[in-house]
mmCIF file of C-alpha atoms in Angstrom:
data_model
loop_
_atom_site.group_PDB
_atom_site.id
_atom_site.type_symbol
_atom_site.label_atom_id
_atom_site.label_comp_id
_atom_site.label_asym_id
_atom_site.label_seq_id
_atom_site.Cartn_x
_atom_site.Cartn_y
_atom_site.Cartn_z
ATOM 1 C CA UNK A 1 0.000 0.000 0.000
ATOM 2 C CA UNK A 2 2.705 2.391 0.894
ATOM 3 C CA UNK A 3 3.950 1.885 -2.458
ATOM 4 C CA UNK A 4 1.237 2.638 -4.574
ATOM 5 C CA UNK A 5 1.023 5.550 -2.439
ATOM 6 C CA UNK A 6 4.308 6.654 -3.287
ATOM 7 C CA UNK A 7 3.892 6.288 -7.033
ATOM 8 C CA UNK A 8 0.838 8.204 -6.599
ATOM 9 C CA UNK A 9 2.729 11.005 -5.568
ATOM 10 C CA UNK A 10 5.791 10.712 -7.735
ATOM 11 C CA UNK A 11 2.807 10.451 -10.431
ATOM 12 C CA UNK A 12 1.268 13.704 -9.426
ATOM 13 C CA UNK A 13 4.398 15.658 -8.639
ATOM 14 C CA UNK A 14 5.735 14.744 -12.172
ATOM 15 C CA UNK A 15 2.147 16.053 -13.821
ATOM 16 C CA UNK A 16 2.092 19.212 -12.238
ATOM 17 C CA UNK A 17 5.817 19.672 -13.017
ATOM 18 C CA UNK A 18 4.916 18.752 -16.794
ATOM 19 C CA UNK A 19 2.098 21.706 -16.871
ATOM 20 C CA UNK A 20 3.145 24.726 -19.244
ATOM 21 C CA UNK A 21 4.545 27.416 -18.328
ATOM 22 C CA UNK A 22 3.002 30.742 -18.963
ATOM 23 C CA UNK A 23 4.602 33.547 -20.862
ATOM 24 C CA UNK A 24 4.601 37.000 -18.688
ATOM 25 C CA UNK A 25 2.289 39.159 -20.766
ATOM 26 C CA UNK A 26 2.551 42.912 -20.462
ATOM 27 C CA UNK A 27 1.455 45.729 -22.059
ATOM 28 C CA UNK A 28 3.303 47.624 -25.105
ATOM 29 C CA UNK A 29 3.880 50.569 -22.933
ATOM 30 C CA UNK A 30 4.891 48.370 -19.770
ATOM 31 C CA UNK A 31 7.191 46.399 -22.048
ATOM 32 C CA UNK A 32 9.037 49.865 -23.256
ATOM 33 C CA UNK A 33 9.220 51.297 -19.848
ATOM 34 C CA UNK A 34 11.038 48.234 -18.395
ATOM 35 C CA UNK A 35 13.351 48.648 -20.808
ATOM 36 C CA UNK A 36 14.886 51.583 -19.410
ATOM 37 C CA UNK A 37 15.662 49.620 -16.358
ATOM 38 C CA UNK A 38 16.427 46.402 -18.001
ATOM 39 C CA UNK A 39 16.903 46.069 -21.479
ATOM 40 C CA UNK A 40 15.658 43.164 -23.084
ATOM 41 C CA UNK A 41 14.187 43.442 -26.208
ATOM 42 C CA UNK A 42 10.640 42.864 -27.096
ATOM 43 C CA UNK A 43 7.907 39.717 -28.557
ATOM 44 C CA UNK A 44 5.067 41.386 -29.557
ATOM 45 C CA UNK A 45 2.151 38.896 -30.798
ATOM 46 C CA UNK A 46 0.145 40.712 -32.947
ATOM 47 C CA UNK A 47 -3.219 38.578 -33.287
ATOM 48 C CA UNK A 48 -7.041 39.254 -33.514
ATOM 49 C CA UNK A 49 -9.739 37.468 -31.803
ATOM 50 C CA UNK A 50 -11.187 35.818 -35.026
ATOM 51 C CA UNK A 51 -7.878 34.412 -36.351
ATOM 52 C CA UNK A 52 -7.956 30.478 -36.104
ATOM 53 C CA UNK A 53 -3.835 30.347 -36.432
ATOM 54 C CA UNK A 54 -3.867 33.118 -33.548
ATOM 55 C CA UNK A 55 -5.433 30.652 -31.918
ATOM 56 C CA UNK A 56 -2.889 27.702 -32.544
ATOM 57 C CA UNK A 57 -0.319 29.742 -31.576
ATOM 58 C CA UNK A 58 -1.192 30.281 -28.172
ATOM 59 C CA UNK A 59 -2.518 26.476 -27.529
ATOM 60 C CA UNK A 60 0.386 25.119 -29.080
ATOM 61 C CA UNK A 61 3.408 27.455 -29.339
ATOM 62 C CA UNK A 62 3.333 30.208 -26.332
ATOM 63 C CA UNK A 63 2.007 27.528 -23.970
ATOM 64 C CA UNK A 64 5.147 25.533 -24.759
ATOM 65 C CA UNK A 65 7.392 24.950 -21.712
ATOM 66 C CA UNK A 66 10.557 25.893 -23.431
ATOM 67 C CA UNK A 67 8.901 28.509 -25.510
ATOM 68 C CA UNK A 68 7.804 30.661 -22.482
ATOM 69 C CA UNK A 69 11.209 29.930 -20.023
ATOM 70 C CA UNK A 70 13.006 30.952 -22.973
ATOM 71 C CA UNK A 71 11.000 34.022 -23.746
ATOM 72 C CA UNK A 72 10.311 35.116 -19.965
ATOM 73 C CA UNK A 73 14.248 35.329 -19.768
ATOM 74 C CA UNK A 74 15.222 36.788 -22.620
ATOM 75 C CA UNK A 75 12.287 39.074 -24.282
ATOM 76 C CA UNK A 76 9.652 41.147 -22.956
ATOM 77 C CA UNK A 77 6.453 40.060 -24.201
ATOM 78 C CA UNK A 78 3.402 42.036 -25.354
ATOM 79 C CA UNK A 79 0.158 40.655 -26.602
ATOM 80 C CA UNK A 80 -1.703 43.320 -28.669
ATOM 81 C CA UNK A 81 -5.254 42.844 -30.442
ATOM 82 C CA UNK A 82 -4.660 44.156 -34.226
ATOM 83 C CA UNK A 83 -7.989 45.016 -34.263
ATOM 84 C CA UNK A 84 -8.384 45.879 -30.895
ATOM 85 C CA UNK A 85 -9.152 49.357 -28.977
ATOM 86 C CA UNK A 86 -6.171 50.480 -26.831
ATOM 87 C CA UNK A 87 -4.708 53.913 -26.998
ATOM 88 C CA UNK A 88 -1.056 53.349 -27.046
ATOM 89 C CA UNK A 89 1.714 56.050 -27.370
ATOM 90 C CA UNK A 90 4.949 54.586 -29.055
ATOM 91 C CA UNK A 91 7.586 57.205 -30.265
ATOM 92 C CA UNK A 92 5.950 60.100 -29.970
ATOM 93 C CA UNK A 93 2.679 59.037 -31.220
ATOM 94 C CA UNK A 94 -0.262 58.407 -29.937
ATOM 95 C CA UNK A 95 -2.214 55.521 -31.598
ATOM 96 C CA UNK A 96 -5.817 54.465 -31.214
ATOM 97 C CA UNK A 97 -8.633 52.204 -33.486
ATOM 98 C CA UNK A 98 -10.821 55.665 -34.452
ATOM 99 C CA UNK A 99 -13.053 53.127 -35.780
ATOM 100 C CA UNK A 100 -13.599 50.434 -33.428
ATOM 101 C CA UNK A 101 -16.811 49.174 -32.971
ATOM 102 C CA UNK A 102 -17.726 47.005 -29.930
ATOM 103 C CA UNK A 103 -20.347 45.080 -31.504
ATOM 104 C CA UNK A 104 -17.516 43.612 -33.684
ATOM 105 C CA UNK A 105 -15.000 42.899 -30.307
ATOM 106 C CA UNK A 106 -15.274 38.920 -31.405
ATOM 107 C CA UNK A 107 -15.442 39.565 -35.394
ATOM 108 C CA UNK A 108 -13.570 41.681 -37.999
ATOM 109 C CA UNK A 109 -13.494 45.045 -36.954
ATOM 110 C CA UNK A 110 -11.368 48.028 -37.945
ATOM 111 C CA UNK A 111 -7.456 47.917 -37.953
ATOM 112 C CA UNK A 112 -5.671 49.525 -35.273
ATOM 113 C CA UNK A 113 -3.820 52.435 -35.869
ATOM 114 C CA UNK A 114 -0.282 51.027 -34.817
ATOM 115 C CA UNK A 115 -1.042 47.798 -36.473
ATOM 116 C CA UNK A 116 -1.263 49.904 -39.736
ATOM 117 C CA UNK A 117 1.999 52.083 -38.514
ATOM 118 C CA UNK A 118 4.130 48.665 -37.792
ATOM 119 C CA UNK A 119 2.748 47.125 -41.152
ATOM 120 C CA UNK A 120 0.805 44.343 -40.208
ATOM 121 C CA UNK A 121 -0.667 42.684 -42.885
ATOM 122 C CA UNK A 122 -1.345 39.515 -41.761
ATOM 123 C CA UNK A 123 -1.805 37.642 -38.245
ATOM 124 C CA UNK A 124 -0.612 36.091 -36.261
ATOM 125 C CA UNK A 125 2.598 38.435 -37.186
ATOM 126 C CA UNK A 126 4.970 38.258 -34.432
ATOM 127 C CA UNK A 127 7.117 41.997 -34.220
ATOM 128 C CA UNK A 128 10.945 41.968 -32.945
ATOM 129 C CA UNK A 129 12.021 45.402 -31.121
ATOM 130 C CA UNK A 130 15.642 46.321 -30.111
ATOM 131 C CA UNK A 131 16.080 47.386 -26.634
ATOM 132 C CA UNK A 132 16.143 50.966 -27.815
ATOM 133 C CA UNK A 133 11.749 49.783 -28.933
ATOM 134 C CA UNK A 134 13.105 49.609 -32.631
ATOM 135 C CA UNK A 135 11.769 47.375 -34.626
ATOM 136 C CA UNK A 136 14.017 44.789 -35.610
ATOM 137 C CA UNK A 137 11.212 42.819 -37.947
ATOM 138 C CA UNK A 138 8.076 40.928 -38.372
ATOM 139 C CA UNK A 139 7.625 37.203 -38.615
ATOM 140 C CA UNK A 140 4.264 36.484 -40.649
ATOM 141 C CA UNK A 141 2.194 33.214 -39.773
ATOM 142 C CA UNK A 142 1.997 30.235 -37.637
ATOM 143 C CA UNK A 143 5.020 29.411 -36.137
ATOM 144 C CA UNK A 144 5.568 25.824 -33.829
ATOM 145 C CA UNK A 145 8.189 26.355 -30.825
ATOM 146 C CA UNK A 146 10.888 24.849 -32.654
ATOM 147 C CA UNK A 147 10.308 27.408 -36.183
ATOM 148 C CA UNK A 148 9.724 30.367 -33.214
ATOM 149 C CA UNK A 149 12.851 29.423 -31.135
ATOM 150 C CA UNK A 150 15.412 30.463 -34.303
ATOM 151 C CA UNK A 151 14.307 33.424 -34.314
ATOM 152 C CA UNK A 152 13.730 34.100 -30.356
ATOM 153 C CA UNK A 153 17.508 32.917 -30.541
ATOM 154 C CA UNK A 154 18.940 34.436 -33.925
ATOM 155 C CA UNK A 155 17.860 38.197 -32.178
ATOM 156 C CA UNK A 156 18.832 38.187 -28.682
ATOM 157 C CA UNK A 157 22.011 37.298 -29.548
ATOM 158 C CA UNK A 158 21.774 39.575 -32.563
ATOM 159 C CA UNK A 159 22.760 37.269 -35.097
ATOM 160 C CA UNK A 160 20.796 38.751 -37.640
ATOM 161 C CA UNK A 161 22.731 42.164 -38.039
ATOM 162 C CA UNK A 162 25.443 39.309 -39.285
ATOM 163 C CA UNK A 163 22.996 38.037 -41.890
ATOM 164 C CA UNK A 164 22.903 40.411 -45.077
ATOM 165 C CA UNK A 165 22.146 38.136 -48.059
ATOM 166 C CA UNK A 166 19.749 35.188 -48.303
ATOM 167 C CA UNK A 167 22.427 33.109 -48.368
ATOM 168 C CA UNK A 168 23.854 33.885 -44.975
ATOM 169 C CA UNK A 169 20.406 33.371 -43.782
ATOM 170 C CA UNK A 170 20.451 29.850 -45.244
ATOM 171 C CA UNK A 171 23.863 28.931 -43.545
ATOM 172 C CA UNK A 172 22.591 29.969 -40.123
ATOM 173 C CA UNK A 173 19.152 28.090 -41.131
ATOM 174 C CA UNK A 174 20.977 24.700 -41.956
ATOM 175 C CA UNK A 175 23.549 24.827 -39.338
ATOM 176 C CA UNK A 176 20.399 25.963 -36.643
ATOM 177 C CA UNK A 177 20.248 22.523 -34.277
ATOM 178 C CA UNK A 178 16.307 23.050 -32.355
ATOM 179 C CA UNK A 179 16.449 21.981 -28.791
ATOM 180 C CA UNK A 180 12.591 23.163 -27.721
ATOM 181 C CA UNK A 181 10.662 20.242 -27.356
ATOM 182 C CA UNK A 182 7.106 20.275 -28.911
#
């Protein structure tokens, strides 16, 4: 009895050990302000509330274990609606969704004002800033932990101001070894 009792426990510590991780979430303007005390650059997941790979990338990418370690140590990172209606001020500017309508909040609705500034044209699009809140780039589409964990890697280490031709790109691609698991 004692040890099925023990396995029990093993069983249960092991399970709640297993369960993802959560990324730390903050806003665009929290994100830039902890910058100036700790500069990390920045994951910003643009998505929208009707997108279906939005969707999959939560479930299956940002709830990945490695995924969010990785990105809670390295990255501050921002969720932000696309078609959403914050007021945000980013360099200067203050940005809003003039058109928003609330009826729409689970629907299409009108583009946000920054998503138009950072030019969004698709989502999910995940945007890279510097630590300076410079945009480094987008990444367009779905990505699993392993296709999201070259590029979490390739700019904190700022690999990519190495890469200037396709071809460089394709030599860091091939010689890229994944280690998330997922």
């Amino acid at each position: 009895m004692k040890k099925l009792a023990f396995v029990m426990v093993v069983t249960l510590l092991m399970s709640f050990n297993s369960i993802a991780q959560q990324i730390n979430w903050v806003t665009f303007e929290e994100a830039l302000e902890l910058q100036k005390k700790t500069p990390k650059k920045i994951m910003m997941d643009v998505y929208t509330n009707w997108c279906g790979p939005c969707k999959m990338l939560d479930k299956n990418t940002f709830q990945n274990s490695d995924v969010a370690k990785y990105v809670n140590d390295n990255y501050y990172a921002v969720k932000f609606d696309g078609e959403g209606n914050d007021v945000i001020k980013y360099k200067g500017n203050t940005y809003a969704n003039k058109n928003y309508k609330p009826e729409m909040a689970s629907r299409r609705n009108s583009v946000h004002d920054l998503t138009l500034a950072l030019q969004v044209n698709a989502y999910p699009t995940i945007m890279f800033f510097d630590e300076k809140g410079d945009v480094i780039t987008p990444l367009r589409g779905y990505q699993n932990p392993q296709q999201l964990e070259l590029y979490l890697k390739m700019f904190r280490t700022d690999k990519h101001k190495e890469i200037k031709t396709q071809e460089d790109f394709n030599v860091f691609f091939t010689a890229f070894k994944p280690e998330f698991k997922g």
